[in-house]
Coordinates of N, CA and C and ligand atoms in Angstrom, one line a residue:
M114 N 0.8 -1.2 0.0 CA 0.0 0.0 0.0 C 0.9 1.3 0.0
N115 N 0.5 2.2 -0.8 CA 1.3 3.5 -0.9 C 1.2 4.3 0.4
E116 N 2.2 5.1 0.6 CA 2.1 6.0 1.7 C 1.2 7.2 1.4
I117 N 0.5 7.7 2.4 CA -0.3 9.0 2.2 C 0.6 10.1 2.7
S118 N 1.3 10.8 1.8 CA 2.3 11.7 2.3 C 1.7 13.1 2.5
K119 N 0.6 13.3 1.9 CA 0.0 14.7 1.9 C -1.5 14.5 2.3
I120 N -1.8 14.9 3.5 CA -3.2 14.8 3.9 C -4.0 16.1 3.6
P121 N -5.1 16.0 2.9 CA -5.8 17.2 2.6 C -6.4 17.8 3.9
K122 N -6.4 19.1 4.1 CA -6.9 19.7 5.3 C -8.4 19.6 5.3
H123 N -9.0 19.8 4.1 CA -10.5 19.8 4.1 C -11.0 18.8 3.0
V124 N -11.7 17.8 3.3 CA -12.3 16.9 2.4 C -13.8 17.1 2.3
A125 N -14.3 17.2 1.1 CA -15.8 17.3 0.9 C -16.3 16.1 0.2
V126 N -17.5 15.6 0.5 CA -17.9 14.3 -0.1 C -19.4 14.5 -0.6
I127 N -19.6 14.1 -1.8 CA -21.0 13.9 -2.3 C -21.3 12.4 -2.1
M128 N -22.1 12.1 -1.2 CA -22.4 10.7 -0.8 C -23.5 10.2 -1.7
D129 N -23.2 9.6 -2.8 CA -24.2 9.2 -3.8 C -24.2 7.7 -3.9
G130 N -25.4 7.2 -4.3 CA -25.5 5.8 -4.7 C -26.2 4.9 -3.7
N131 N -26.8 5.5 -2.7 CA -27.6 4.7 -1.7 C -28.7 3.9 -2.3
G132 N -29.4 4.6 -3.2 CA -30.6 3.9 -3.9 C -30.1 2.7 -4.7
R133 N -29.0 2.9 -5.5 CA -28.5 1.8 -6.3 C -28.0 0.7 -5.5
W134 N -27.4 1.0 -4.4 CA -26.8 0.0 -3.5 C -28.0 -0.9 -3.0
A135 N -29.1 -0.3 -2.6 CA -30.2 -1.0 -2.1 C -30.8 -1.9 -3.2
K136 N -31.0 -1.3 -4.4 CA -31.6 -2.0 -5.5 C -30.8 -3.3 -5.8
R137 N -29.4 -3.1 -5.8 CA -28.6 -4.3 -6.2 C -28.7 -5.4 -5.2
Q138 N -29.1 -5.1 -3.9 CA -29.3 -6.1 -2.9 C -30.8 -6.6 -2.9
G139 N -31.6 -6.0 -3.8 CA -33.1 -6.3 -3.8 C -33.8 -5.7 -2.6
L140 N -33.3 -4.6 -2.1 CA -33.9 -4.0 -0.9 C -34.6 -2.7 -1.3
P141 N -35.5 -2.2 -0.5 CA -36.0 -0.8 -0.8 C -35.0 0.3 -0.6
R142 N -35.1 1.4 -1.3 CA -34.1 2.5 -1.4 C -33.8 2.9 0.0
I143 N -34.7 3.0 0.9 CA -34.5 3.5 2.3 C -33.4 2.7 3.0
K144 N -33.3 1.4 2.7 CA -32.3 0.6 3.3 C -30.9 1.1 2.9
G145 N -30.8 1.6 1.7 CA -29.5 2.2 1.3 C -29.2 3.4 2.1
H146 N -30.2 4.3 2.4 CA -29.9 5.5 3.2 C -29.5 5.1 4.6
E147 N -30.2 4.0 5.1 CA -29.9 3.6 6.5 C -28.4 3.2 6.6
E148 N -27.9 2.4 5.6 CA -26.6 2.0 5.6 C -25.6 3.2 5.3
G149 N -26.1 4.1 4.5 CA -25.3 5.4 4.3 C -25.0 6.1 5.5
V150 N -26.0 6.2 6.4 CA -25.8 6.9 7.7 C -24.6 6.2 8.5
N151 N -24.6 4.9 8.5 CA -23.5 4.2 9.2 C -22.1 4.7 8.7
R152 N -22.1 4.9 7.4 CA -20.8 5.3 6.8 C -20.4 6.7 7.3
V153 N -21.4 7.6 7.6 CA -21.1 8.9 8.0 C -20.3 8.9 9.3
E154 N -20.7 8.1 10.2 CA -20.0 8.1 11.5 C -18.6 7.5 11.3
E155 N -18.5 6.4 10.5 CA -17.3 5.7 10.2 C -16.2 6.6 9.6
I156 N -16.7 7.3 8.5 CA -15.8 8.2 7.7 C -15.3 9.3 8.6
T157 N -16.2 9.8 9.5 CA -15.7 10.9 10.4 C -14.6 10.4 11.3
R158 N -14.7 9.3 11.8 CA -13.7 8.7 12.7 C -12.4 8.5 11.9
I159 N -12.5 8.0 10.7 CA -11.3 7.7 10.0 C -10.6 9.0 9.5
A160 N -11.4 9.9 9.1 CA -10.8 11.2 8.6 C -10.0 11.8 9.8
D161 N -10.6 11.8 11.0 CA -10.0 12.3 12.2 C -8.7 11.6 12.5
K162 N -8.7 10.3 12.4 CA -7.6 9.5 12.7 C -6.4 9.8 11.7
W163 N -6.7 10.2 10.5 CA -5.7 10.5 9.5 C -5.2 11.9 9.5
G164 N -5.9 12.7 10.3 CA -5.4 14.1 10.4 C -6.2 15.1 9.5
V165 N -7.3 14.7 8.9 CA -8.1 15.6 8.1 C -8.7 16.5 9.1
R166 N -8.7 17.8 8.9 CA -9.3 18.8 9.9 C -10.7 19.1 9.6
Y167 N -11.1 19.1 8.4 CA -12.5 19.5 8.0 C -13.1 18.5 7.1
L168 N -14.3 18.0 7.4 CA -15.0 17.0 6.6 C -16.4 17.6 6.3
T169 N -16.7 17.8 5.1 CA -18.0 18.4 4.7 C -18.8 17.4 3.9
L170 N -20.0 17.0 4.3 CA -20.8 15.9 3.7 C -22.1 16.5 3.1
Y171 N -22.4 16.1 1.9 CA -23.6 16.6 1.2 C -24.7 15.6 1.5
A172 N -25.6 15.9 2.4 CA -26.6 14.9 2.9 C -27.9 15.1 2.2
F173 N -28.3 16.3 1.9 CA -29.6 16.6 1.4 C -29.6 17.9 0.7
S174 N -30.0 17.9 -0.6 CA -30.0 19.1 -1.4 C -31.4 19.8 -1.4
K175 N -31.4 21.0 -1.8 CA -32.7 21.7 -1.9 C -33.6 20.9 -2.9
E176 N -32.9 20.4 -3.9 CA -33.7 19.6 -5.0 C -34.3 18.3 -4.4
N177 N -33.6 17.8 -3.4 CA -34.1 16.5 -2.8 C -35.5 16.6 -2.2
W178 N -35.9 17.8 -1.9 CA -37.3 17.9 -1.4 C -38.3 17.4 -2.4
K179 N -37.9 17.3 -3.7 CA -38.9 16.9 -4.7 C -39.0 15.4 -4.8
R180 N -38.2 14.7 -4.0 CA -38.3 13.2 -4.1 C -39.6 12.8 -3.5
P181 N -40.0 11.5 -3.7 CA -41.3 11.0 -3.1 C -41.4 11.3 -1.6
A182 N -42.6 11.7 -1.2 CA -42.8 12.2 0.2 C -42.3 11.1 1.2
D183 N -42.6 9.9 0.9 CA -42.2 8.9 1.9 C -40.7 8.7 2.0
E184 N -40.0 8.9 0.9 CA -38.5 8.9 1.0 C -38.0 10.1 1.8
V185 N -38.5 11.3 1.5 CA -38.1 12.5 2.2 C -38.4 12.3 3.7
G186 N -39.6 11.8 4.0 CA -39.9 11.6 5.4 C -39.0 10.6 6.1
F187 N -38.6 9.6 5.4 CA -37.7 8.6 6.0 C -36.3 9.2 6.2
L188 N -35.9 10.0 5.2 CA -34.5 10.7 5.4 C -34.6 11.6 6.6
M189 N -35.7 12.4 6.8 CA -35.8 13.3 8.0 C -35.7 12.4 9.3
G190 N -36.4 11.3 9.2 CA -36.4 10.4 10.4 C -35.0 9.9 10.7
L191 N -34.3 9.6 9.7 CA -32.9 9.1 9.8 C -32.0 10.2 10.4
L192 N -32.2 11.4 9.9 CA -31.5 12.5 10.4 C -31.7 12.7 11.9
A193 N -33.0 12.7 12.2 CA -33.4 12.9 13.7 C -32.7 11.8 14.5
Q194 N -32.8 10.6 14.0 CA -32.2 9.5 14.8 C -30.7 9.6 15.0
F195 N -30.1 10.1 13.9 CA -28.6 10.3 13.9 C -28.3 11.3 14.9
L196 N -29.0 12.4 14.9 CA -28.8 13.5 15.9 C -29.0 13.1 17.3
D197 N -30.0 12.2 17.5 CA -30.4 11.8 18.9 C -29.3 10.8 19.4
T198 N -28.7 10.0 18.5 CA -27.9 8.9 19.0 C -26.4 9.2 18.9
K199 N -26.0 10.1 18.1 CA -24.5 10.2 17.9 C -23.8 11.4 18.5
L200 N -24.6 12.2 19.3 CA -24.0 13.4 19.9 C -22.9 13.0 20.9
K201 N -23.2 12.0 21.7 CA -22.3 11.6 22.7 C -20.9 11.2 22.1
I202 N -21.0 10.4 21.1 CA -19.7 10.0 20.5 C -19.0 11.1 19.8
M203 N -19.7 12.1 19.3 CA -19.1 13.3 18.7 C -18.4 14.1 19.8
L204 N -19.0 14.2 20.9 CA -18.4 15.0 22.0 C -17.2 14.2 22.5
E205 N -17.3 12.9 22.6 CA -16.1 12.1 23.1 C -15.0 12.2 22.1
N206 N -15.3 12.4 20.8 CA -14.2 12.5 19.8 C -13.8 13.9 19.5
N207 N -14.3 14.9 20.3 CA -13.8 16.2 20.2 C -14.2 16.9 18.8
V208 N -15.3 16.4 18.2 CA -15.7 16.9 16.9 C -16.5 18.2 17.1
I209 N -16.2 19.1 16.2 CA -17.0 20.4 16.1 C -18.1 20.1 15.0
F210 N -19.3 20.4 15.3 CA -20.4 20.1 14.4 C -20.9 21.4 13.8
K211 N -21.0 21.4 12.4 CA -21.6 22.6 11.8 C -22.6 22.1 10.7
V212 N -23.4 23.1 10.3 CA -24.4 22.8 9.3 C -24.4 23.9 8.2
I213 N -24.5 23.5 6.9 CA -24.6 24.5 5.9 C -25.9 24.2 5.1
G214 N -26.5 25.3 4.6 CA -27.8 25.1 3.9 C -28.9 25.9 4.5
E215 N -30.1 25.7 4.0 CA -31.2 26.5 4.6 C -31.8 25.7 5.7
S216 N -31.3 25.7 6.9 CA -31.8 24.8 7.9 C -33.3 25.2 8.3
S217 N -33.6 26.5 7.9 CA -35.0 26.9 8.2 C -36.0 26.1 7.4
D218 N -35.6 25.4 6.3 CA -36.5 24.5 5.5 C -36.8 23.2 6.3
L219 N -36.0 22.9 7.3 CA -36.1 21.6 7.9 C -37.2 21.7 9.0
P220 N -37.8 20.5 9.4 CA -38.8 20.5 10.4 C -38.2 21.2 11.7
S221 N -39.1 21.9 12.4 CA -38.5 22.7 13.6 C -37.9 21.8 14.6
I222 N -38.4 20.6 14.8 CA -37.8 19.7 15.8 C -36.3 19.3 15.4
I223 N -36.1 19.2 14.1 CA -34.7 18.9 13.6 C -33.8 20.1 13.8
Q224 N -34.4 21.3 13.5 CA -33.6 22.5 13.7 C -33.2 22.6 15.1
K225 N -34.0 22.3 16.0 CA -33.7 22.4 17.5 C -32.5 21.4 17.8
K226 N -32.6 20.2 17.2 CA -31.6 19.2 17.5 C -30.2 19.7 16.9
L227 N -30.3 20.3 15.7 CA -29.1 20.8 15.1 C -28.5 21.9 15.9
D228 N -29.3 22.8 16.4 CA -28.8 23.9 17.2 C -28.1 23.3 18.5
T229 N -28.7 22.3 19.1 CA -28.1 21.7 20.3 C -26.7 21.1 19.9
W230 N -26.6 20.4 18.8 CA -25.3 19.9 18.4 C -24.3 21.0 18.2
I231 N -24.7 22.0 17.5 CA -23.7 23.1 17.2 C -23.3 23.7 18.5
E232 N -24.2 24.0 19.4 CA -23.9 24.6 20.7 C -23.0 23.7 21.5
K233 N -23.3 22.4 21.7 CA -22.6 21.6 22.6 C -21.2 21.2 22.0
T234 N -21.0 21.3 20.7 CA -19.7 20.9 20.2 C -18.8 22.1 19.8
K235 N -19.3 23.4 20.1 CA -18.6 24.5 19.5 C -17.2 24.8 20.2
S236 N -17.1 24.3 21.5 CA -15.8 24.5 22.1 C -14.8 23.4 21.9
N237 N -15.2 22.4 21.1 CA -14.3 21.3 20.8 C -13.2 21.8 19.9
T238 N -12.1 21.0 19.9 CA -11.0 21.4 19.1 C -10.5 20.4 18.0
G239 N -11.3 19.4 17.8 CA -10.9 18.4 16.8 C -11.4 18.6 15.4
L240 N -11.7 17.6 14.7 CA -12.2 17.7 13.3 C -13.5 18.5 13.3
T241 N -13.7 19.3 12.3 CA -14.9 20.0 12.0 C -15.8 19.2 11.0
L242 N -16.9 18.7 11.5 CA -17.8 17.9 10.6 C -18.9 18.9 10.2
T243 N -19.0 19.2 8.9 CA -20.1 20.0 8.4 C -21.0 19.2 7.6
I244 N -22.3 19.2 7.9 CA -23.2 18.5 7.0 C -24.1 19.5 6.3
A245 N -24.3 19.3 5.0 CA -25.1 20.1 4.1 C -26.5 19.5 4.1
F246 N -27.5 20.3 4.6 CA -28.9 19.9 4.6 C -29.6 21.0 3.9
S247 N -30.5 20.6 3.0 CA -31.3 21.6 2.2 C -30.3 22.6 1.6
Y248 N -29.3 22.1 1.0 CA -28.2 22.9 0.5 C -28.3 23.0 -1.0
S249 N -28.1 24.2 -1.6 CA -28.0 24.5 -3.0 C -26.9 25.6 -3.2
S250 N -25.9 25.3 -3.9 CA -24.8 26.2 -4.1 C -25.3 27.5 -4.8
R251 N -26.1 27.4 -5.8 CA -26.6 28.6 -6.5 C -27.5 29.4 -5.6
F252 N -28.3 28.8 -4.8 CA -29.1 29.5 -3.8 C -28.1 30.3 -2.8
E253 N -27.1 29.6 -2.4 CA -26.1 30.2 -1.4 C -25.5 31.4 -2.1
I254 N -25.1 31.3 -3.4 CA -24.4 32.4 -4.0 C -25.4 33.6 -4.2
A255 N -26.7 33.3 -4.6 CA -27.7 34.3 -4.8 C -28.0 35.0 -3.4
R256 N -28.0 34.2 -2.4 CA -28.2 34.7 -1.0 C -27.1 35.7 -0.6
A257 N -25.9 35.3 -0.9 CA -24.7 36.1 -0.6 C -24.8 37.5 -1.3
C258 N -25.3 37.4 -2.6 CA -25.4 38.6 -3.4 C -26.5 39.5 -2.7
R259 N -27.6 38.9 -2.3 CA -28.7 39.7 -1.7 C -28.2 40.3 -0.4
Q260 N -27.5 39.6 0.4 CA -27.0 40.1 1.6 C -26.0 41.3 1.4
L261 N -25.2 41.2 0.4 CA -24.2 42.3 0.1 C -25.0 43.5 -0.5
A262 N -26.0 43.2 -1.4 CA -26.7 44.3 -1.9 C -27.4 45.1 -0.8
Q263 N -28.0 44.4 0.2 CA -28.6 45.0 1.3 C -27.6 45.9 2.1
K264 N -26.4 45.3 2.3 CA -25.4 46.1 3.0 C -25.0 47.3 2.3
A265 N -25.0 47.2 0.9 CA -24.7 48.4 0.1 C -25.8 49.5 0.3
V266 N -27.0 49.0 0.2 CA -28.2 49.9 0.4 C -28.1 50.6 1.7
D267 N -27.7 49.8 2.8 CA -27.6 50.4 4.1 C -26.4 51.2 4.4
G268 N -25.5 51.3 3.4 CA -24.3 52.1 3.5 C -23.2 51.4 4.3
K269 N -23.3 50.0 4.5 CA -22.3 49.3 5.3 C -21.2 48.8 4.4
V270 N -21.3 48.8 3.1 CA -20.2 48.4 2.3 C -20.4 49.1 1.0
K271 N -19.2 49.5 0.4 CA -19.3 50.2 -0.9 C -19.0 49.1 -2.0
P272 N -19.7 49.2 -3.2 CA -19.5 48.2 -4.2 C -18.0 48.0 -4.5
S273 N -17.2 49.1 -4.5 CA -15.8 48.9 -4.8 C -15.0 48.1 -3.7
E274 N -15.6 47.9 -2.6 CA -15.0 47.2 -1.5 C -15.3 45.7 -1.6
I275 N -16.1 45.3 -2.5 CA -16.5 43.8 -2.6 C -15.5 43.0 -3.3
T276 N -14.6 42.4 -2.6 CA -13.6 41.5 -3.1 C -14.0 40.1 -3.0
E277 N -13.2 39.1 -3.5 CA -13.5 37.7 -3.3 C -13.7 37.4 -1.8
D278 N -12.8 37.9 -1.0 CA -12.8 37.6 0.5 C -14.1 38.1 1.1
V279 N -14.5 39.3 0.7 CA -15.7 39.9 1.3 C -16.9 39.0 0.9
F280 N -16.9 38.6 -0.4 CA -18.0 37.8 -0.9 C -18.0 36.4 -0.2
A281 N -16.9 35.8 0.0 CA -16.8 34.5 0.6 C -17.3 34.6 2.1
H282 N -17.2 35.7 2.7 CA -17.7 35.9 4.1 C -19.2 35.9 4.2
E283 N -19.9 36.0 3.0 CA -21.4 36.0 3.0 C -21.9 34.6 2.8
L284 N -21.0 33.6 2.5 CA -21.5 32.3 2.2 C -21.7 31.5 3.5
Y285 N -22.4 30.4 3.4 CA -22.6 29.6 4.6 C -21.3 29.1 5.2
T286 N -20.3 29.0 4.3 CA -19.0 28.4 4.7 C -18.0 29.5 5.1
A287 N -18.5 30.7 5.5 CA -17.6 31.8 5.9 C -16.4 31.4 6.8
D288 N -16.7 30.5 7.7 CA -15.6 30.2 8.7 C -14.9 28.8 8.3
L289 N -15.0 28.4 7.1 CA -14.4 27.1 6.7 C -13.3 27.4 5.6
P290 N -12.2 26.7 5.6 CA -11.3 26.9 4.5 C -11.9 26.2 3.2
D291 N -11.5 26.5 2.0 CA -12.0 25.8 0.8 C -11.6 24.3 0.9
P292 N -12.4 23.5 0.3 CA -12.0 22.0 0.3 C -10.8 21.8 -0.6
D293 N -9.9 20.9 -0.2 CA -8.7 20.5 -1.0 C -9.1 19.4 -1.9
L294 N -10.0 18.5 -1.4 CA -10.3 17.3 -2.2 C -11.9 17.1 -2.1
L295 N -12.4 16.9 -3.3 CA -13.9 16.5 -3.4 C -13.9 15.1 -3.8
I296 N -14.6 14.3 -3.0 CA -14.8 12.9 -3.4 C -16.3 12.7 -3.8
R297 N -16.5 12.1 -4.9 CA -17.9 11.7 -5.2 C -18.0 10.2 -5.4
T298 N -18.9 9.6 -4.8 CA -19.1 8.2 -4.9 C -20.2 7.9 -6.0
S299 N -20.1 6.6 -6.5 CA -21.1 6.1 -7.4 C -20.9 6.5 -8.9
G300 N -19.8 7.1 -9.2 CA -19.3 7.2 -10.6 C -19.9 8.4 -11.4
E301 N -20.8 9.2 -10.8 CA -21.3 10.3 -11.6 C -20.3 11.4 -11.7
M302 N -20.0 12.0 -12.9 CA -19.0 13.0 -13.2 C -19.6 14.4 -13.1
R303 N -20.2 14.7 -12.0 CA -20.8 16.1 -11.9 C -20.7 16.6 -10.4
V304 N -20.9 17.9 -10.2 CA -20.8 18.4 -8.9 C -22.1 18.7 -8.3
S305 N -23.2 18.6 -9.0 CA -24.6 18.6 -8.5 C -24.9 19.8 -7.5
N306 N -24.5 21.0 -8.0 CA -24.9 22.2 -7.2 C -24.3 22.2 -5.8
F307 N -23.1 21.6 -5.6 CA -22.4 21.5 -4.3 C -21.2 22.4 -4.3
L308 N -21.1 23.4 -3.4 CA -19.9 24.2 -3.1 C -19.2 24.7 -4.4
L309 N -20.0 25.3 -5.3 CA -19.5 25.7 -6.6 C -18.4 26.8 -6.5
W310 N -18.6 27.7 -5.6 CA -17.5 28.7 -5.4 C -16.3 28.1 -4.7
Q311 N -16.6 27.3 -3.6 CA -15.5 26.9 -2.7 C -14.7 25.8 -3.4
L312 N -15.2 25.1 -4.4 CA -14.4 24.0 -5.0 C -13.5 24.5 -6.1
S313 N -13.3 25.8 -6.3 CA -12.5 26.3 -7.4 C -11.2 25.6 -7.7
Y314 N -10.5 25.4 -6.6 CA -9.1 24.7 -6.7 C -9.1 23.3 -6.1
A315 N -10.2 22.7 -5.8 CA -10.2 21.4 -5.2 C -9.8 20.3 -6.2
E316 N -9.2 19.3 -5.8 CA -8.9 18.1 -6.6 C -10.2 17.3 -6.6
L317 N -10.5 16.8 -7.8 CA -11.8 16.0 -7.8 C -11.4 14.5 -7.9
Y318 N -12.1 13.7 -7.2 CA -11.9 12.2 -7.2 C -13.3 11.6 -7.2
V319 N -13.5 10.8 -8.3 CA -14.8 10.1 -8.5 C -14.5 8.6 -8.5
T320 N -15.2 7.9 -7.6 CA -15.1 6.5 -7.5 C -16.4 5.8 -7.9
E321 N -16.3 4.6 -8.5 CA -17.5 3.8 -8.8 C -18.2 3.3 -7.6
T322 N -17.4 3.2 -6.5 CA -18.0 2.6 -5.3 C -19.2 3.4 -4.8
L323 N -20.3 2.7 -4.4 CA -21.5 3.3 -4.0 C -21.3 3.7 -2.5
W324 N -21.9 4.8 -2.1 CA -21.7 5.3 -0.7 C -21.7 4.3 0.4
P325 N -22.7 3.4 0.4 CA -22.8 2.4 1.5 C -21.6 1.5 1.5
D326 N -20.8 1.4 0.4 CA -19.7 0.5 0.3 C -18.4 1.3 0.5
F327 N -18.5 2.6 0.8 CA -17.3 3.5 0.9 C -16.7 3.4 2.3
R328 N -15.7 2.6 2.5 CA -15.2 2.3 3.8 C -13.7 2.8 3.9
E329 N -13.0 2.3 4.9 CA -11.6 2.8 5.2 C -10.7 2.6 3.9
A330 N -10.8 1.4 3.3 CA -9.9 1.1 2.2 C -10.2 2.0 1.0
Q331 N -11.5 2.3 0.8 CA -11.8 3.2 -0.4 C -11.4 4.7 -0.1
F332 N -11.6 5.1 1.2 CA -11.2 6.4 1.6 C -9.6 6.5 1.4
R333 N -9.0 5.5 1.8 CA -7.5 5.5 1.7 C -7.1 5.6 0.2
E334 N -7.8 4.9 -0.7 CA -7.5 5.1 -2.1 C -7.6 6.5 -2.6
A335 N -8.7 7.2 -2.1 CA -8.9 8.6 -2.5 C -7.7 9.5 -2.0
L336 N -7.3 9.2 -0.8 CA -6.2 10.0 -0.3 C -4.9 9.7 -1.0
E337 N -4.7 8.5 -1.3 CA -3.5 8.1 -2.1 C -3.4 8.8 -3.4
E338 N -4.6 8.9 -4.1 CA -4.7 9.6 -5.4 C -4.4 11.1 -5.2
Y339 N -4.9 11.6 -4.1 CA -4.7 13.1 -3.8 C -3.2 13.3 -3.6
T340 N -2.5 12.4 -3.0 CA -1.1 12.5 -2.7 C -0.3 12.7 -4.0
K341 N -0.8 12.0 -5.1 CA -0.1 12.1 -6.4 C -0.4 13.3 -7.2
R342 N -1.4 14.1 -6.8 CA -1.8 15.3 -7.6 C -0.8 16.4 -7.4
D343 N -0.5 17.2 -8.4 CA 0.3 18.4 -8.3 C -0.7 19.6 -8.3
R344 N -0.8 20.3 -7.2 CA -1.7 21.4 -7.2 C -0.9 22.7 -7.5
R345 N -1.4 23.4 -8.6 CA -0.6 24.5 -9.0 C -1.3 25.8 -8.9
F346 N -2.6 25.8 -8.6 CA -3.4 27.0 -8.3 C -3.1 28.1 -9.4
G347 N -3.1 27.6 -10.7 CA -2.9 28.5 -11.8 C -1.5 28.9 -12.1
L348 N -0.5 28.4 -11.3 CA 0.9 28.8 -11.6 C 1.6 27.7 -12.5
T349 N 2.8 27.9 -12.8 CA 3.6 26.9 -13.6 C 4.3 25.9 -12.7
E350 N 4.7 24.8 -13.3 CA 5.5 23.8 -12.5 C 6.7 24.4 -11.8
S351 N 7.4 25.3 -12.6 CA 8.7 25.8 -11.9 C 8.3 26.8 -10.8
Q352 N 7.2 27.5 -10.9 CA 6.8 28.4 -9.8 C 6.4 27.6 -8.6
T353 N 5.8 26.5 -8.7 CA 5.3 25.8 -7.5 C 6.4 24.8 -7.1
G354 N 7.5 24.6 -7.8 CA 8.5 23.7 -7.4 C 8.2 22.2 -7.6
V355 N 7.1 22.0 -8.4 CA 6.7 20.6 -8.6 C 6.9 20.3 -10.1
E356 N 8.1 19.8 -10.4 CA 8.4 19.4 -11.8 C 7.9 18.1 -12.1
A357 N 7.4 17.9 -13.4 CA 6.9 16.5 -13.8 C 8.0 15.6 -13.9
Ligands
FPP1248 C1 -27.7 9.9 -2.6 O1 -28.1 8.6 -2.9 C2 -27.9 10.1 -1.2 C3 -28.8 11.0 -0.6 C4 -29.7 11.8 -1.4 C5 -28.9 11.1 0.8 C6 -27.6 11.0 1.5 C7 -27.9 10.8 2.9 C8 -27.3 10.0 3.7 C9 -26.1 9.2 3.4 C10 -27.9 9.8 5.0 C11 -28.2 11.1 5.7 C12 -27.1 11.6 6.5 C13 -27.1 11.9 7.8 C14 -26.0 12.6 8.4 C15 -28.3 11.6 8.6 P1 -29.3 8.4 -3.9 O2 -30.5 8.1 -3.2 O3 -29.3 9.6 -4.9 O4 -28.8 7.1 -4.7 P2 -29.0 6.7 -6.2 O5 -28.4 7.8 -7.0 O6 -28.3 5.4 -6.3 O7 -30.5 6.6 -6.4

């Protein structure tokens, strides 16, 4: 097995393929989601063990509300169960919990549970686990524009002062560094409205593995691949000191 010589500080994951995983086993789709939740806890533990500092998981998009009502209901139930049962272990593991997305779209009982998690883990110093719920990157960008336009109207910012940094501070991810690595499971070659601004310089890694099958060995393969990438941020090889 190759050495992982370069650990990404921030890993983002599009957890895809739960439905296909269930179908292949002759199970209802919801069984795939159930198994998918188990991977969330496992991957958080492994990421922490390897020194990843930020892990951001795409759990539910704004578009996912259009899925059949029973599947949406089941996913909300799973989320509530996850929040009820996993807080203790998160606290024990020093994890800081954050949420991105329109949490006001979620049932109020879930919003309360999320607030409790955020509050109880905010003084922790370990890995930051951010979960995207009711998240849409285009919505996030439009929202940031609205907020800045309002600040301009209120005389709090001048249009000439709006830089990339100022803009980034209006995003849900204001206090997170940009992802270094984006992992997408289940083989689809797209970013599906996830972190469009923040992924500008991220390395992309797509695996055929379905999310419920994404375990330590598969995560390790992704990190090994990342280790081999030359990140140049628009510069030349000689400028970055990474010659081919
Ligand atoms: C994509 O699989 C997965 C989702 C839309 C939901 C992801 C959610 C979880 C892993 C569980 C919820 C997480 C927490 C933290 C409670 P898909 O249904 O699109 O699969 P398919 O493309 O094979 O149909």
